[in-house]
PDB file of C-alpha atoms in Angstrom:
ATOM      1  CA  UNK K   1      95.922  78.236 112.522  1.00  0.00           C
ATOM      2  CA  UNK K   2      98.486  76.653 110.239  1.00  0.00           C
ATOM      3  CA  UNK K   3      99.410  78.102 106.893  1.00  0.00           C
ATOM      4  CA  UNK K   4      97.731  75.214 105.083  1.00  0.00           C
ATOM      5  CA  UNK K   5      94.476  75.737 106.976  1.00  0.00           C
ATOM      6  CA  UNK K   6      94.518  79.440 106.183  1.00  0.00           C
ATOM      7  CA  UNK K   7      95.101  78.780 102.486  1.00  0.00           C
ATOM      8  CA  UNK K   8      92.256  76.256 102.406  1.00  0.00           C
ATOM      9  CA  UNK K   9      89.910  78.805 103.984  1.00  0.00           C
ATOM     10  CA  UNK K  10      90.992  81.451 101.475  1.00  0.00           C
ATOM     11  CA  UNK K  11      90.379  79.060  98.582  1.00  0.00           C
ATOM     12  CA  UNK K  12      86.960  78.070  99.913  1.00  0.00           C
ATOM     13  CA  UNK K  13      86.052  81.730 100.389  1.00  0.00           C
ATOM     14  CA  UNK K  14      87.161  82.564  96.841  1.00  0.00           C
ATOM     15  CA  UNK K  15      85.131  79.692  95.397  1.00  0.00           C
ATOM     16  CA  UNK K  16      82.099  80.742  97.444  1.00  0.00           C
ATOM     17  CA  UNK K  17      82.480  84.304  96.141  1.00  0.00           C
ATOM     18  CA  UNK K  18      82.884  83.076  92.576  1.00  0.00           C
ATOM     19  CA  UNK K  19      79.678  81.051  92.860  1.00  0.00           C
ATOM     20  CA  UNK K  20      77.555  83.686  94.593  1.00  0.00           C
ATOM     21  CA  UNK K  21      78.830  86.895  92.955  1.00  0.00           C
ATOM     22  CA  UNK K  22      76.381  86.907  90.012  1.00  0.00           C
ATOM     23  CA  UNK K  23      73.398  87.062  92.380  1.00  0.00           C
ATOM     24  CA  UNK K  24      75.035  89.770  94.470  1.00  0.00           C
ATOM     25  CA  UNK K  25      75.922  91.749  91.345  1.00  0.00           C
ATOM     26  CA  UNK K  26      72.322  91.520  90.150  1.00  0.00           C
ATOM     27  CA  UNK K  27      71.209  93.146  93.426  1.00  0.00           C
ATOM     28  CA  UNK K  28      74.101  95.640  93.598  1.00  0.00           C
ATOM     29  CA  UNK K  29      75.851  96.268  90.252  1.00  0.00           C
ATOM     30  CA  UNK K  30      78.191  98.783  91.882  1.00  0.00           C
ATOM     31  CA  UNK K  31      80.149  96.162  93.828  1.00  0.00           C
ATOM     32  CA  UNK K  32      83.271  94.724  92.249  1.00  0.00           C
ATOM     33  CA  UNK K  33      84.212  91.087  92.603  1.00  0.00           C
ATOM     34  CA  UNK K  34      87.231  92.093  94.678  1.00  0.00           C
ATOM     35  CA  UNK K  35      85.072  94.095  97.104  1.00  0.00           C
ATOM     36  CA  UNK K  36      82.588  91.265  97.353  1.00  0.00           C
ATOM     37  CA  UNK K  37      85.277  88.643  97.878  1.00  0.00           C
ATOM     38  CA  UNK K  38      86.899  90.757 100.612  1.00  0.00           C
ATOM     39  CA  UNK K  39      83.526  91.140 102.331  1.00  0.00           C
ATOM     40  CA  UNK K  40      83.347  87.349 102.703  1.00  0.00           C
ATOM     41  CA  UNK K  41      86.759  86.844 104.300  1.00  0.00           C
ATOM     42  CA  UNK K  42      86.765  86.360 108.073  1.00  0.00           C
ATOM     43  CA  UNK K  43      89.396  89.091 108.573  1.00  0.00           C
ATOM     44  CA  UNK K  44      87.319  91.568 106.589  1.00  0.00           C
ATOM     45  CA  UNK K  45      84.251  90.759 108.665  1.00  0.00           C
ATOM     46  CA  UNK K  46      86.027  91.546 111.915  1.00  0.00           C
ATOM     47  CA  UNK K  47      88.286  94.417 110.836  1.00  0.00           C
ATOM     48  CA  UNK K  48      86.187  96.550 108.524  1.00  0.00           C
ATOM     49  CA  UNK K  49      82.671  97.953 108.462  1.00  0.00           C
ATOM     50  CA  UNK K  50      80.022  95.895 106.682  1.00  0.00           C
ATOM     51  CA  UNK K  51      79.621  96.536 102.965  1.00  0.00           C
ATOM     52  CA  UNK K  52      76.218  96.766 101.296  1.00  0.00           C
TER      53      UNK K  52
END
């Protein structure tokens, strides 16, 4: 994957997190935006345990 493609994916993931975080926070107020955003990244999904 090229650097540009990776950056585009990171931007899309960030925007998705920004849009969906309020609903997630309503269900789980203990999760920070950073934790939530990391849970959406493809690398986080394959390299770390799932977060609730």
